[in-house]
Short mmCIF file of C-alpha atoms (C1' of nucleotides) in Angstrom, two decimals:
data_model
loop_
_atom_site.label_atom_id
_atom_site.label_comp_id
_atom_site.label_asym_id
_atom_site.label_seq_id
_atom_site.Cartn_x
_atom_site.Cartn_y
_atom_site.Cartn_z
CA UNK A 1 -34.28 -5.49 36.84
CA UNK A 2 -34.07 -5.39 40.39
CA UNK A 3 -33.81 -2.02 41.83
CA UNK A 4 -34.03 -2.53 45.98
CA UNK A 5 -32.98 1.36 45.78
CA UNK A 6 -31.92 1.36 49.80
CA UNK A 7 -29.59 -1.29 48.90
CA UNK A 8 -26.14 -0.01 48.16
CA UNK A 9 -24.13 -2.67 46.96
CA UNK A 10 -21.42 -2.44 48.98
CA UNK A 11 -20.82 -1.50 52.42
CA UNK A 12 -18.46 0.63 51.29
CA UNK A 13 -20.77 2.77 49.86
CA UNK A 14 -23.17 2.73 52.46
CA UNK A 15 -19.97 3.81 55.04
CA UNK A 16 -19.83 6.63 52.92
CA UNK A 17 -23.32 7.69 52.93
CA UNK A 18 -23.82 7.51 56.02
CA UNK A 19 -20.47 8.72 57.04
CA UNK A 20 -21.02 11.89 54.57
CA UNK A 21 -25.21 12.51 55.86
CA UNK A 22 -23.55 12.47 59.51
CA UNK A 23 -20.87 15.24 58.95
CA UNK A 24 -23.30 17.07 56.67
CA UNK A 25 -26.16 17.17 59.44
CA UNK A 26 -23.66 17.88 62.05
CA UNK A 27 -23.84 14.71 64.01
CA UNK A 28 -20.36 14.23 63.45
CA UNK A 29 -18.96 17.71 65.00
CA UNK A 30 -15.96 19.80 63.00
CA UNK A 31 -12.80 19.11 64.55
CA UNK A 32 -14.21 16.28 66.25
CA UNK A 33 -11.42 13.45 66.24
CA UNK A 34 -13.24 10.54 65.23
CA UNK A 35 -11.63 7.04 66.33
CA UNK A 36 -11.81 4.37 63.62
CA UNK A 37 -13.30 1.16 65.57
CA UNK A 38 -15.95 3.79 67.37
CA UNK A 39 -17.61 4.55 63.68
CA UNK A 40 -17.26 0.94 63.17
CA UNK A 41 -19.30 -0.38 65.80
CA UNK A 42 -21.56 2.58 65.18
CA UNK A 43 -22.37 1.66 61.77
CA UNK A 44 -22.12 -2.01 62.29
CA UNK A 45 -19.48 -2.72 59.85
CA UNK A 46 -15.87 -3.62 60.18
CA UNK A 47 -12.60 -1.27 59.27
CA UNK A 48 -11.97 -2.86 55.71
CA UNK A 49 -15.00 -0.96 54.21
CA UNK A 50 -14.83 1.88 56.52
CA UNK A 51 -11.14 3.00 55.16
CA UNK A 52 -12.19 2.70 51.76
CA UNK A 53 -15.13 4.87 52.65
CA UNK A 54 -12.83 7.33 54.68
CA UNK A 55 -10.26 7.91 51.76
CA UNK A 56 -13.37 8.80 49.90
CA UNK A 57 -14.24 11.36 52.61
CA UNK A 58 -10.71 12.43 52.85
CA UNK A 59 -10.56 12.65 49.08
CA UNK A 60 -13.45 15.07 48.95
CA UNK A 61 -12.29 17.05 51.21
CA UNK A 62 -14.84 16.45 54.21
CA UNK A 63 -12.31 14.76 56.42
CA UNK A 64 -8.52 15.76 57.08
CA UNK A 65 -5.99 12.64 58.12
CA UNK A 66 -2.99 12.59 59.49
CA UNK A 67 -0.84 9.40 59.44
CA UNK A 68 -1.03 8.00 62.31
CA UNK A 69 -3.01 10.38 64.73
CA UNK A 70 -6.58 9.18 63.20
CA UNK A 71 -9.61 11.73 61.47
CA UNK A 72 -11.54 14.62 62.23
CA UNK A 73 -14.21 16.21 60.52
CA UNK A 74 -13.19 19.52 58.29
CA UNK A 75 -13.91 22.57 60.24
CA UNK A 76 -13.76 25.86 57.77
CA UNK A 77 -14.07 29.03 59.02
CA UNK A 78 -15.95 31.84 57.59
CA UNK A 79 -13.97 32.99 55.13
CA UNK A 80 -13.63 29.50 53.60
CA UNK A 81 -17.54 29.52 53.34
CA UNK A 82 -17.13 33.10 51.54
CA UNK A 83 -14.50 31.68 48.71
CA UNK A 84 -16.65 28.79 48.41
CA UNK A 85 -20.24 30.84 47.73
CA UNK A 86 -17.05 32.50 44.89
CA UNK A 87 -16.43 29.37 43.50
CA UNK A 88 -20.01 28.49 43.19
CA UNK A 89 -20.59 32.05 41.36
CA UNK A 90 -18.25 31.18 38.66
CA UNK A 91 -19.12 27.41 38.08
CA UNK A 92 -22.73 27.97 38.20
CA UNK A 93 -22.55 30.87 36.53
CA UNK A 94 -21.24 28.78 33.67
CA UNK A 95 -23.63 25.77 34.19
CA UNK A 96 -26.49 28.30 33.73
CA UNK A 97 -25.06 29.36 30.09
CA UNK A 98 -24.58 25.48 29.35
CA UNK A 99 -28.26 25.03 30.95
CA UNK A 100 -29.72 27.97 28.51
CA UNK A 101 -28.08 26.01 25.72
CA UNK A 102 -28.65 22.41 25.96
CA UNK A 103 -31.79 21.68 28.88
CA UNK A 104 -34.86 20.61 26.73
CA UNK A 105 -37.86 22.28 26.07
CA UNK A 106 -39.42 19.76 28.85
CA UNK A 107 -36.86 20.23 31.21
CA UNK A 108 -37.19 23.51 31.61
CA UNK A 109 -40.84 23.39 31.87
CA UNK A 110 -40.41 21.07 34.64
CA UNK A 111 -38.44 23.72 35.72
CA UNK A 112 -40.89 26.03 35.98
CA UNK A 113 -43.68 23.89 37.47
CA UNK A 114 -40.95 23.43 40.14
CA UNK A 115 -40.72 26.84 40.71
CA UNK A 116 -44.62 27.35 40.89
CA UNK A 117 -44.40 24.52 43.60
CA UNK A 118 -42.01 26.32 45.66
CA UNK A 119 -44.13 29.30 45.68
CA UNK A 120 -46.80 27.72 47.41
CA UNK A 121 -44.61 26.21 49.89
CA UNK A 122 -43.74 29.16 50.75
CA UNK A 123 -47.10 30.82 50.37
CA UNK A 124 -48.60 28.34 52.46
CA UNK A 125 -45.74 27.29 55.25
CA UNK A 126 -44.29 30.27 55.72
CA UNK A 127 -42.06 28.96 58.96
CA UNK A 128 -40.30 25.59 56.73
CA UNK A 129 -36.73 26.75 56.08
CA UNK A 130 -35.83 23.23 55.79
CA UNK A 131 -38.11 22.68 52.80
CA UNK A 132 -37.24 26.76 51.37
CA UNK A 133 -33.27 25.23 51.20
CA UNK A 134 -34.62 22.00 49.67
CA UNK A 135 -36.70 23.72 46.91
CA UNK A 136 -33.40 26.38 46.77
CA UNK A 137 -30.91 23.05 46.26
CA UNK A 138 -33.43 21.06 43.52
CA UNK A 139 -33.42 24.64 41.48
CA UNK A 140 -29.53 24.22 41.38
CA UNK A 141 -29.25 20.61 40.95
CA UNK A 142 -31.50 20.80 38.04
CA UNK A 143 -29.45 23.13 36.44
CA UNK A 144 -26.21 21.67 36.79
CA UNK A 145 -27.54 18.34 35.73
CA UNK A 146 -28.96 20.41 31.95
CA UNK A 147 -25.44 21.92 31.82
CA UNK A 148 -25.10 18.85 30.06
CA UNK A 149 -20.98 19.04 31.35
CA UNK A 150 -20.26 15.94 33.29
CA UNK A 151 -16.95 16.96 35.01
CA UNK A 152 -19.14 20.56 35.68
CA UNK A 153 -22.21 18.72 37.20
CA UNK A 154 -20.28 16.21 39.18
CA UNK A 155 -17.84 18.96 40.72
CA UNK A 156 -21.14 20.74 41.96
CA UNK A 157 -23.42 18.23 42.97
CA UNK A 158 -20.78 15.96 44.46
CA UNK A 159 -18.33 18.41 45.93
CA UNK A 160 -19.52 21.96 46.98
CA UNK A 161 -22.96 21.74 47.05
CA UNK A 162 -22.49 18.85 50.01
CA UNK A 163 -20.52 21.23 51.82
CA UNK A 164 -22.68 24.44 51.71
CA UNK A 165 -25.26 21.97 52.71
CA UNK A 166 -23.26 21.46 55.62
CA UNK A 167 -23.15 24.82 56.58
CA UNK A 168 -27.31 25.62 55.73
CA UNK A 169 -27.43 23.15 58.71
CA UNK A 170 -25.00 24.48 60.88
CA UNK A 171 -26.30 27.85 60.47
CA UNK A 172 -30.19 26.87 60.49
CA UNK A 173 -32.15 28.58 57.02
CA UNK A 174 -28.89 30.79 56.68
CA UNK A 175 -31.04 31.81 53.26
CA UNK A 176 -33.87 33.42 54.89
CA UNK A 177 -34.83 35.59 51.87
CA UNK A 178 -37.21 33.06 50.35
CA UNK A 179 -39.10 35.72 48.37
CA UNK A 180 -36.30 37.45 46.47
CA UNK A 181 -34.56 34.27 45.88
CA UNK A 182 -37.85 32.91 44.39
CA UNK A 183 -37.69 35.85 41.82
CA UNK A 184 -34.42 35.63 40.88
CA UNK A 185 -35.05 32.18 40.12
CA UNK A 186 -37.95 33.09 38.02
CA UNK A 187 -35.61 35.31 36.02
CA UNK A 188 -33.10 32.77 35.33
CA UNK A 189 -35.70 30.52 34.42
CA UNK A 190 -36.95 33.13 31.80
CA UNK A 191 -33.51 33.29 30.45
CA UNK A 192 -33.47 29.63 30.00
CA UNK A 193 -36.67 29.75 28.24
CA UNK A 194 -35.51 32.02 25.93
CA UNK A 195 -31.90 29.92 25.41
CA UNK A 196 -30.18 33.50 26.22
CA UNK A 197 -27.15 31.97 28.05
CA UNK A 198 -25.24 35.02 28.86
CA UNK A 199 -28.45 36.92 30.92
CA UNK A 200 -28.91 33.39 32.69
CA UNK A 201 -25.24 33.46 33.35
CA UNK A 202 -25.52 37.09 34.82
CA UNK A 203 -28.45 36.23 36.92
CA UNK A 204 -26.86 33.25 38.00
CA UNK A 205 -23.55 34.94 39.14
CA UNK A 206 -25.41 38.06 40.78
CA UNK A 207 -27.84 35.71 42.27
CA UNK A 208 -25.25 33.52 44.22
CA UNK A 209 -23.15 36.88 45.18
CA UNK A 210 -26.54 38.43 46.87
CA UNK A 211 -26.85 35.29 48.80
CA UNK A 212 -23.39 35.62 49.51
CA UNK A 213 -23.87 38.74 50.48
CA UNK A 214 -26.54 38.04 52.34
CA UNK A 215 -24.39 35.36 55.29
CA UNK A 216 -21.51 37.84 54.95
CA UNK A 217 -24.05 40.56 56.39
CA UNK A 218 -25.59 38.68 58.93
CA UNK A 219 -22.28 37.07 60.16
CA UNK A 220 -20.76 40.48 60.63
CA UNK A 221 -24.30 41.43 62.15
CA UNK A 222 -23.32 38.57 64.69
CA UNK A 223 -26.63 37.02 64.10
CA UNK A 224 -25.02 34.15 62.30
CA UNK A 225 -21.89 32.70 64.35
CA UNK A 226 -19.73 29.79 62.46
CA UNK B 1 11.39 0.15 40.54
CA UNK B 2 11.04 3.19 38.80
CA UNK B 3 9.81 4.70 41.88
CA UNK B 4 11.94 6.73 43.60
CA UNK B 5 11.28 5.47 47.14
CA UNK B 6 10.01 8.64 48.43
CA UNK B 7 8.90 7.47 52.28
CA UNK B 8 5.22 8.21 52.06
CA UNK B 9 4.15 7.74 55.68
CA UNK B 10 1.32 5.23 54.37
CA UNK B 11 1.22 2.54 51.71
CA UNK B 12 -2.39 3.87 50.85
CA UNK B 13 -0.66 7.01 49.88
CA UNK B 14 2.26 5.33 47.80
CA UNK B 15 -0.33 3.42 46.00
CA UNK B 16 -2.61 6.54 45.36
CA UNK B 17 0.29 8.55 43.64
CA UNK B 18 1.98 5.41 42.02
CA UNK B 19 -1.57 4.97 40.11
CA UNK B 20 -2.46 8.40 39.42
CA UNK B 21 0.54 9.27 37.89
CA UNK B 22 0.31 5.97 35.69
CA UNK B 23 -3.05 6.94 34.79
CA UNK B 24 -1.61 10.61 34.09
CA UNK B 25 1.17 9.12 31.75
CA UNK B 26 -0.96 6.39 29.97
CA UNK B 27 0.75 3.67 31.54
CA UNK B 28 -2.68 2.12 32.68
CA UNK B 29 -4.52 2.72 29.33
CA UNK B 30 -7.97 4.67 29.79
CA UNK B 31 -11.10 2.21 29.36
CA UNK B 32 -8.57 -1.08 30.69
CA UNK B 33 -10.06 -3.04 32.95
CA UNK B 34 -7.33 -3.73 36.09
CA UNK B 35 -7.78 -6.23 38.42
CA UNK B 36 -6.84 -5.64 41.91
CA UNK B 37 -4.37 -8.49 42.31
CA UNK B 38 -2.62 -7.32 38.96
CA UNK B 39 -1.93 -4.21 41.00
CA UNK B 40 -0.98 -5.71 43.94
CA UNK B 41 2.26 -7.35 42.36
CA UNK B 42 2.95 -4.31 39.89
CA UNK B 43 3.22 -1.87 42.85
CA UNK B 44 4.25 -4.80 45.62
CA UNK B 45 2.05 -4.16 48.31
CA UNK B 46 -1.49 -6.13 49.29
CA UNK B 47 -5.23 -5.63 48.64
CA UNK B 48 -6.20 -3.57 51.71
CA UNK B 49 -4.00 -0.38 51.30
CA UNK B 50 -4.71 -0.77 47.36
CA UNK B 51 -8.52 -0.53 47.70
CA UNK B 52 -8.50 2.67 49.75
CA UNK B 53 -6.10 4.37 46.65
CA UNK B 54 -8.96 2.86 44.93
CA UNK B 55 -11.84 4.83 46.41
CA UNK B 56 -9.67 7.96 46.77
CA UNK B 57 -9.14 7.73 42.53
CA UNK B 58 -12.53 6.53 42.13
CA UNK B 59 -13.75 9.97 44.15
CA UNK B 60 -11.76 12.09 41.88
CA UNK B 61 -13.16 10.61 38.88
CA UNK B 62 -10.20 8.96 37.28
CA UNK B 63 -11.84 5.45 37.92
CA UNK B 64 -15.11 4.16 37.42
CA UNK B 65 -15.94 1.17 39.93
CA UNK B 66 -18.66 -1.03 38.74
CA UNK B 67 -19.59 -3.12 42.47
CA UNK B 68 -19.00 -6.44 41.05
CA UNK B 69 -17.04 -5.76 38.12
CA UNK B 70 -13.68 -4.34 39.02
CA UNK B 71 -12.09 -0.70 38.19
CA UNK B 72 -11.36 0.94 34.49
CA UNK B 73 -9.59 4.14 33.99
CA UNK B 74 -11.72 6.51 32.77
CA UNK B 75 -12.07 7.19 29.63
CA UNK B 76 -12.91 10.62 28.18
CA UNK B 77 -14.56 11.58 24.80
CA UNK B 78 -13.18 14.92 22.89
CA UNK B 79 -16.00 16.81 24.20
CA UNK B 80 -15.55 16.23 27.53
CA UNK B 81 -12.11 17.37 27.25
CA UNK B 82 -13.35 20.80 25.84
CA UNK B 83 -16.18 21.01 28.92
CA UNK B 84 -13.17 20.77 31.10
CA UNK B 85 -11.18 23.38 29.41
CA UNK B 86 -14.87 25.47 30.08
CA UNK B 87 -14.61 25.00 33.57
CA UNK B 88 -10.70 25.86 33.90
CA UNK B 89 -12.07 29.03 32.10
CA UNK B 90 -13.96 30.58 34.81
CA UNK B 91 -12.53 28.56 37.30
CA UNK B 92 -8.80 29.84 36.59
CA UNK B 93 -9.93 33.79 35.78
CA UNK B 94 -11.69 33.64 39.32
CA UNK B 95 -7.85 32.48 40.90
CA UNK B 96 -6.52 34.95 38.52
CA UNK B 97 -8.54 38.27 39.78
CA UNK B 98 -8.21 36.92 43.85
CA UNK B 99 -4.55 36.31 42.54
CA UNK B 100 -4.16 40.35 41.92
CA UNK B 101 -5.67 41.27 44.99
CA UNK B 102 -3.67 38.54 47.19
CA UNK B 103 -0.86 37.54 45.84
CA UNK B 104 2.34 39.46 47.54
CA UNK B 105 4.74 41.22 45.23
CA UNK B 106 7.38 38.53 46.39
CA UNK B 107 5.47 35.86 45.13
CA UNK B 108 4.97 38.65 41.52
CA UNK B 109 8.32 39.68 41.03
CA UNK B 110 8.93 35.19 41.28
CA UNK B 111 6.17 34.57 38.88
CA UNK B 112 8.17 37.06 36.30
CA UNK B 113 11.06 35.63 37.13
CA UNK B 114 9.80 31.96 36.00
CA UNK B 115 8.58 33.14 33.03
CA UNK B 116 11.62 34.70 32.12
CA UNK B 117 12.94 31.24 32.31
CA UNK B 118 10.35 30.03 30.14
CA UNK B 119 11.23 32.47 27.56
CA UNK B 120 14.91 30.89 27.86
CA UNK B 121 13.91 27.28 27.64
CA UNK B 122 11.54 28.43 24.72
CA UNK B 123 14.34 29.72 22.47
CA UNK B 124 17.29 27.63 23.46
CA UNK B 125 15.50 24.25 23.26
CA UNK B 126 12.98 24.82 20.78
CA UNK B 127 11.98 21.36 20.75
CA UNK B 128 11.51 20.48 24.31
CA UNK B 129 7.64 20.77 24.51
CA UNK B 130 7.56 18.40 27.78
CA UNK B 131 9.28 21.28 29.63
CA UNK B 132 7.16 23.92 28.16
CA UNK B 133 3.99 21.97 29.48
CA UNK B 134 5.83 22.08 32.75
CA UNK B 135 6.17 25.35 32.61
CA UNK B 136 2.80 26.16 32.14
CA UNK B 137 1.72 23.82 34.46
CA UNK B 138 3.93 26.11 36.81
CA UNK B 139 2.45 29.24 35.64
CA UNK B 140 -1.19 28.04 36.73
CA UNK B 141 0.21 26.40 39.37
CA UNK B 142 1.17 29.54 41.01
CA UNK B 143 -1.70 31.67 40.44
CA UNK B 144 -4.03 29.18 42.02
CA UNK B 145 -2.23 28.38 45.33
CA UNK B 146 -1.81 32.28 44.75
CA UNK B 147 -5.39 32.71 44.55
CA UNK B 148 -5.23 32.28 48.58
CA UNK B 149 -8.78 30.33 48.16
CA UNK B 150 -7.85 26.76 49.36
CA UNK B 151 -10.96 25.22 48.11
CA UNK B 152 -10.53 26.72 45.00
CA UNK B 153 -6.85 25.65 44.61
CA UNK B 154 -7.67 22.13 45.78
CA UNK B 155 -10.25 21.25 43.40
CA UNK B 156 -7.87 22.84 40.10
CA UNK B 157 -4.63 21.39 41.53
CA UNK B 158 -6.16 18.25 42.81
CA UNK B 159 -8.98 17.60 40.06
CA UNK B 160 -8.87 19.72 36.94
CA UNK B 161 -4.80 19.85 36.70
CA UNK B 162 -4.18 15.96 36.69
CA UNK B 163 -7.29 15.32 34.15
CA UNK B 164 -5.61 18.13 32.18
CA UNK B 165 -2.42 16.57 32.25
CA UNK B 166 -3.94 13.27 31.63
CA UNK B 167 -4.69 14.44 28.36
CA UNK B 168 -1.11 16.24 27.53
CA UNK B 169 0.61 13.02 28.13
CA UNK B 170 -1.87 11.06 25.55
CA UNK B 171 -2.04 14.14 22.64
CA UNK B 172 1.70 14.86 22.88
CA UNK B 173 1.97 18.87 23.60
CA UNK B 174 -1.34 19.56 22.94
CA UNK B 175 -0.55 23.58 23.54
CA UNK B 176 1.74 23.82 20.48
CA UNK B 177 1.71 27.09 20.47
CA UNK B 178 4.48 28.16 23.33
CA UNK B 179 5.53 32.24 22.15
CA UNK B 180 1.95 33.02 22.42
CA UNK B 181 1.30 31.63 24.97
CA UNK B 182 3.98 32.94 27.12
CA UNK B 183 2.80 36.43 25.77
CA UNK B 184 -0.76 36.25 27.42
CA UNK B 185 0.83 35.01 30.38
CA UNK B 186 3.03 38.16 30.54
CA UNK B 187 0.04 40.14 29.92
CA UNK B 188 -1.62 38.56 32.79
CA UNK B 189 1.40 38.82 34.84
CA UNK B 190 1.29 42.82 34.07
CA UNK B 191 -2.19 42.59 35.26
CA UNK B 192 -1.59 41.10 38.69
CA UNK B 193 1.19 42.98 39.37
CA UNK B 194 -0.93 46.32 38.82
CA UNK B 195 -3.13 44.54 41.02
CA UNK B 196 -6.15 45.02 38.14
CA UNK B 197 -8.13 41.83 39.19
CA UNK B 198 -10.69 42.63 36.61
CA UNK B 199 -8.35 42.58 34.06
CA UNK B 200 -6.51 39.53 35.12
CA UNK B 201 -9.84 37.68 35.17
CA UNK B 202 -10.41 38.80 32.06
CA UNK B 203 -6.89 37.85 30.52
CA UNK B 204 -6.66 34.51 31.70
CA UNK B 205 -10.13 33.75 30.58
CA UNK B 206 -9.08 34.43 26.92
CA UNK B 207 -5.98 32.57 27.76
CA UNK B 208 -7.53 29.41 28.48
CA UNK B 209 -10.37 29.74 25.63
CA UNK B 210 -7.70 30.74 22.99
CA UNK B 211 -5.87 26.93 24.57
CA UNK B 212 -9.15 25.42 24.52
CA UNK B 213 -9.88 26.33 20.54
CA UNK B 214 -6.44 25.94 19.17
CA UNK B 215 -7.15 22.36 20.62
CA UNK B 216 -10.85 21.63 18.86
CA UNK B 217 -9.16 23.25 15.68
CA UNK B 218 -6.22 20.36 15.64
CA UNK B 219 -9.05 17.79 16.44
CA UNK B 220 -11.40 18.64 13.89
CA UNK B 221 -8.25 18.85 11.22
CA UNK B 222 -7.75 15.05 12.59
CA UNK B 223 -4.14 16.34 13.91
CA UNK B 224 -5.13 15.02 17.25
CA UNK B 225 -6.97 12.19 17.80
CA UNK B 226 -8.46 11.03 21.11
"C1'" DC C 1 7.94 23.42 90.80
"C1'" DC C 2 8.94 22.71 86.13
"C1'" DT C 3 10.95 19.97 82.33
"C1'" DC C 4 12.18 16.05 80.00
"C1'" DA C 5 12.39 11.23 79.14
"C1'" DC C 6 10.64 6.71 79.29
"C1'" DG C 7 7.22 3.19 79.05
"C1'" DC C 8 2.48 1.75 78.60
"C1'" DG C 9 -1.85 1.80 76.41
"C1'" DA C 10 -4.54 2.71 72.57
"C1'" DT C 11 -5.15 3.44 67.85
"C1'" DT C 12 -3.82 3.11 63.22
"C1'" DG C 13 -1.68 0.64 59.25
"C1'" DT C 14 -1.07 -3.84 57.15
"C1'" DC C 15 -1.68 -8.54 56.04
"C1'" DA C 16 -3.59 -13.11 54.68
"C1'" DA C 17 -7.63 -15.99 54.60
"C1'" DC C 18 -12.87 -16.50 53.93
"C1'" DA C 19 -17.27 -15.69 51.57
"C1'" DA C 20 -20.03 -13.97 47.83
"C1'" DA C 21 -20.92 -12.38 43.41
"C1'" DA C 22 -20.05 -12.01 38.36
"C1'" DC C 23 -18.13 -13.58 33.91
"C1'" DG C 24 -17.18 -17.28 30.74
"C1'" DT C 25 -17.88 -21.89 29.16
"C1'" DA C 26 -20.26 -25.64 27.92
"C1'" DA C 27 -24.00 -28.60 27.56
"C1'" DA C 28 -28.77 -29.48 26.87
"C1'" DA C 29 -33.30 -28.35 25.26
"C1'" DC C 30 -36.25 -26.37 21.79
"C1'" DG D 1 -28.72 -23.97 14.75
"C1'" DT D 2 -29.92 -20.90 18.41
"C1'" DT D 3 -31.04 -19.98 23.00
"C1'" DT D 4 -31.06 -20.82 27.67
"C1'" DT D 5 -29.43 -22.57 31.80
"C1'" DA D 6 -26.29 -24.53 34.94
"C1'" DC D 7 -21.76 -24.94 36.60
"C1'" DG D 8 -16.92 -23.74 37.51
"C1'" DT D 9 -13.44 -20.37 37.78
"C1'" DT D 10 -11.94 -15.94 38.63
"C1'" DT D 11 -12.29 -11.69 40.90
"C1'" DT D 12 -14.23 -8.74 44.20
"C1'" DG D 13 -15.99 -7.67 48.96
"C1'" DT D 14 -15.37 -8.64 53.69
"C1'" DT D 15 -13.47 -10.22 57.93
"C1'" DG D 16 -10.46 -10.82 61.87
"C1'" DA D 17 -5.85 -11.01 63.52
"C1'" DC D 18 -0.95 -9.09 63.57
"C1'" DA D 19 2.49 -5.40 63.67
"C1'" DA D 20 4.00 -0.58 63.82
"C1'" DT D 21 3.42 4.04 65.46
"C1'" DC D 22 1.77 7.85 68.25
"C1'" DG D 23 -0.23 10.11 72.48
"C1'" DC D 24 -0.17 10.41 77.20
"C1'" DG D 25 0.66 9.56 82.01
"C1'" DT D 26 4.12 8.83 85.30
"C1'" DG D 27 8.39 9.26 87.28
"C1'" DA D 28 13.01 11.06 87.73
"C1'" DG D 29 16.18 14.80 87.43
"C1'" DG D 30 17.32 19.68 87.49
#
DNA sequence: CCTCACGCGATTGTCAACAAAACGTAAAAC
DNA sequence: GTTTTACGTTTTGTTGACAATCGCGTGAGG
């Protein structure tokens, strides 16, 4: 009945929240060694809930431990962001045929009203990246979610999609084709509508590879530095 | 105990492979509710190290943690076995194809050579299906960390492999089907040593959908039962 | 001047006790 | 007889202190 939604129940969880938002938004710096009783008093909680939270972290992939020399915060290098935009090619490709298969009439109308409401935004405020990525990440969350695959969704949402979040901060509206990405999610969308899984799985794939594409350009332009 | 005390440099660690592994081989039953102190005394070691396996399982989805409530191994219906046998589909033919255009022809001509001594297990003991699971766990094995994309290789080795296995242990050889099997994996091994990464992709794709149905098929006969 | 070893400090890993919340039981009220 | 509520027990979440290990600075030797 009661649903204080800021509340996480433990302060376990919240560690890891707010543990995860810092290395995401880059307040926690990659490579940074990060001393155990500093993120303690920093977060206000003691080092019970914090290791929990940091095997978590570790788990995921976001930190990297070494017995006894403490944590630092993952740093990746270009090429890792390259195999991971790969990985996301495949597995979305797939949640997209799922998605074309099993979202509901509804949801895919939502869909679509979500898609009109990102054109305006960026109609309207041309200059708001950060919103562009936001609209960019609900399109994909909402099709991972209808893939209706729990293991798929959950590998996505709570795995690579944090970490290419990471790097849209770190490289600052590293999209910056809002237009053509609008489109092509238009035309996965149609393929939805009409439950044709393999064009939506197409679009999907060759939609992810042009962003791709797209950072591997401009990093070899040297406009984007990692 | 049964343990082979293999140093790990932290208890934490210990713990986390001395529970995954039970989970893996059914020794903690999937849906059981475990209390922590149960733990404690099975696996002789106290509370603190014990909760941080806890949250690194938890993370990886082989527990579900209720805040108040305690852990349960997960529990996972027939479908969700055959979603995860989607996503090793285009998962695994995305390792295979980088596989072909990475993998040195040392690490080739060794793949060959292990599944000539898969052949040999395969006709000598006819009945030893554990090692032929092991054996294609070693096959895949390879071609991921061959892949040369570590995220890619982390989240099948570290997160689709042991859920895989998981499910082994409880159906009994699952694959049944060992000669053809080892056939596709010599076609793919043709593949990757002609360094055809389209084909490979292609290959092991079938591969793991050909797996995938010969599994539904025994379900829906009742042969299996999860 | 450089190298290596030793010891100190700091940090991590571990432990046992405390507090809080949930589940089960039982009793009382309707 | 059924439902609800209150209590006690059990289990989880948290805390602070203790012990082990590593990094680093200093000093001695080559």
């Amino acid at each position: 009945m009661n649903q204080p939604i800021i509340q996480s129940s433990t302060r376990a969880d919240e560690a890891f929240d707010c543990l995860q938002t810092a290395i995401i938004t880059g307040e926690l710096a990659p490579g940074e060694k990060i001393g155990e009783l500093e993120l303690c008093n920093r977060f206000e909680l003691t080092r019970g809930p914090l290791r929990e939270a940091l095997g978590r972290l570790e788990s995921r992939g976001l930190l990297v431990r070494r017995p006894h020399a403490g944590v630092k915060v993952v740093s990746v290098s270009a090429e890792e962001l390259m195999e991971l935009y790969r990985i996301r090619e495949v597995m979305e490709g797939l949640a997209a045929r799922q998605a074309a298969e099993r979202m509901t009439d509804e949801e895919i109308r939502a869909l679509q009203e979500t898609l009109d409401a990102h054109e305006k935004m960026i109609e309207e405020a041309k200059g708001q990246a950060y919103y562009q990525a936001e609209g960019d990440y609900d399109f994909h969350h909402r099709i991972a979610t209808g893939s209706r695959n729990t293991k798929l969704a959950q590998m996505l949402l709570g795995d690579l999609y944090y970490m290419v979040r990471m790097y849209r901060y770190r490289l600052s509206t590293s999209a910056g084709r809002p237009h053509m990405a609008l489109g092509e999610h238009r035309h996965i969308v149609e393929a939805l509508a009409r439950r044709d899984g393999e064009l939506a799985e197409f679009l999907m794939k060759r939609h992810i590879n042009a962003a791709r594409q797209n950072i591997e350009k401009k990093i070899k332009e040297g406009v984007l530095t990692i």
